[in-house]
Amino acid sequence: MTVSESQLKASQVYRKRNPERTAYTTLRRNAFNFVNGYQKGGKTEKAIKSDYGSEHYFDDLKDLQNDLKKAIEKLK
């Protein structure tokens, strides 16, 4: 599928008008991709299953889990 030039311009305008929302959704998408990437396939799964990723992924998920618990408690 090819994206039209007008759609690319519209997306650029949206990002310029909504920088905080764009940043938030990018961060959110990256977090979900990291957590769910092991089963998604593609470059995320490949990176996680690499020599480096396979050594660290479980520990990183546990660290994220602890940080998420703290953030949730802070928001209550």
Coordinates of C-alpha atoms in Angstrom, one line a residue:
M1 CA 0.0 0.0 0.0
T2 CA 1.3 3.4 -1.0
V3 CA 0.6 6.4 1.1
S4 CA -0.3 9.5 -0.9
E5 CA 1.6 12.7 -0.6
S6 CA -1.4 14.5 0.8
Q7 CA -1.7 11.9 3.6
L8 CA 1.9 12.2 4.5
K9 CA 1.5 16.0 4.7
A10 CA -1.7 15.6 6.8
S11 CA 0.2 13.3 9.2
Q12 CA 3.1 15.8 9.4
V13 CA 0.7 18.6 10.2
Y14 CA -1.1 16.5 12.9
R15 CA 2.3 15.7 14.5
K16 CA 3.3 19.4 14.6
R17 CA -0.1 20.4 16.1
N18 CA -0.2 17.6 18.6
P19 CA 3.4 17.0 19.8
E20 CA 2.5 15.8 23.3
R21 CA -0.1 13.3 22.0
T22 CA 2.3 12.1 19.3
A23 CA 5.1 11.6 21.8
Y24 CA 2.7 9.8 24.2
T25 CA 1.4 7.4 21.6
T26 CA 4.9 6.6 20.4
L27 CA 6.1 5.8 23.9
R28 CA 3.0 3.7 24.5
R29 CA 3.4 1.8 21.3
N30 CA 7.1 1.2 22.0
A31 CA 6.3 -0.1 25.5
F32 CA 3.6 -2.5 24.2
N33 CA 5.9 -3.7 21.4
F34 CA 8.7 -4.5 23.9
V35 CA 6.4 -6.4 26.2
N36 CA 4.5 -8.3 23.5
G37 CA 7.4 -8.4 21.0
Y38 CA 8.5 -12.0 21.9
Q39 CA 5.4 -13.4 20.2
K40 CA 4.9 -10.8 17.5
G41 CA 7.5 -11.7 15.0
G42 CA 9.5 -9.3 12.9
K43 CA 12.5 -7.3 14.1
T44 CA 11.2 -6.9 17.7
E45 CA 11.1 -10.7 18.2
K46 CA 14.5 -11.1 16.4
A47 CA 16.1 -8.5 18.8
I48 CA 14.6 -10.1 21.9
K49 CA 15.7 -13.6 20.8
S50 CA 19.2 -12.4 19.9
D51 CA 22.2 -13.3 22.0
Y52 CA 22.0 -10.0 23.9
G53 CA 18.2 -9.9 24.2
S54 CA 17.8 -13.5 25.3
E55 CA 20.1 -12.9 28.3
H56 CA 18.3 -9.8 29.4
Y57 CA 14.7 -9.9 28.3
F58 CA 13.3 -11.8 31.4
D59 CA 15.1 -9.5 33.8
D60 CA 14.0 -6.4 31.9
L61 CA 10.4 -7.5 32.1
K62 CA 10.7 -8.1 35.8
D63 CA 12.2 -4.6 36.2
L64 CA 9.3 -3.2 34.2
Q65 CA 6.8 -5.1 36.3
N66 CA 8.2 -3.5 39.5
D67 CA 8.3 -0.1 37.9
L68 CA 4.7 -0.5 36.7
K69 CA 3.5 -1.5 40.2
K70 CA 5.2 1.6 41.7
A71 CA 3.7 3.9 39.1
I72 CA 0.2 2.4 39.6
E73 CA 0.5 2.8 43.4
K74 CA 1.7 6.4 43.0
L75 CA -1.4 7.2 40.8
K76 CA -3.9 5.8 43.3

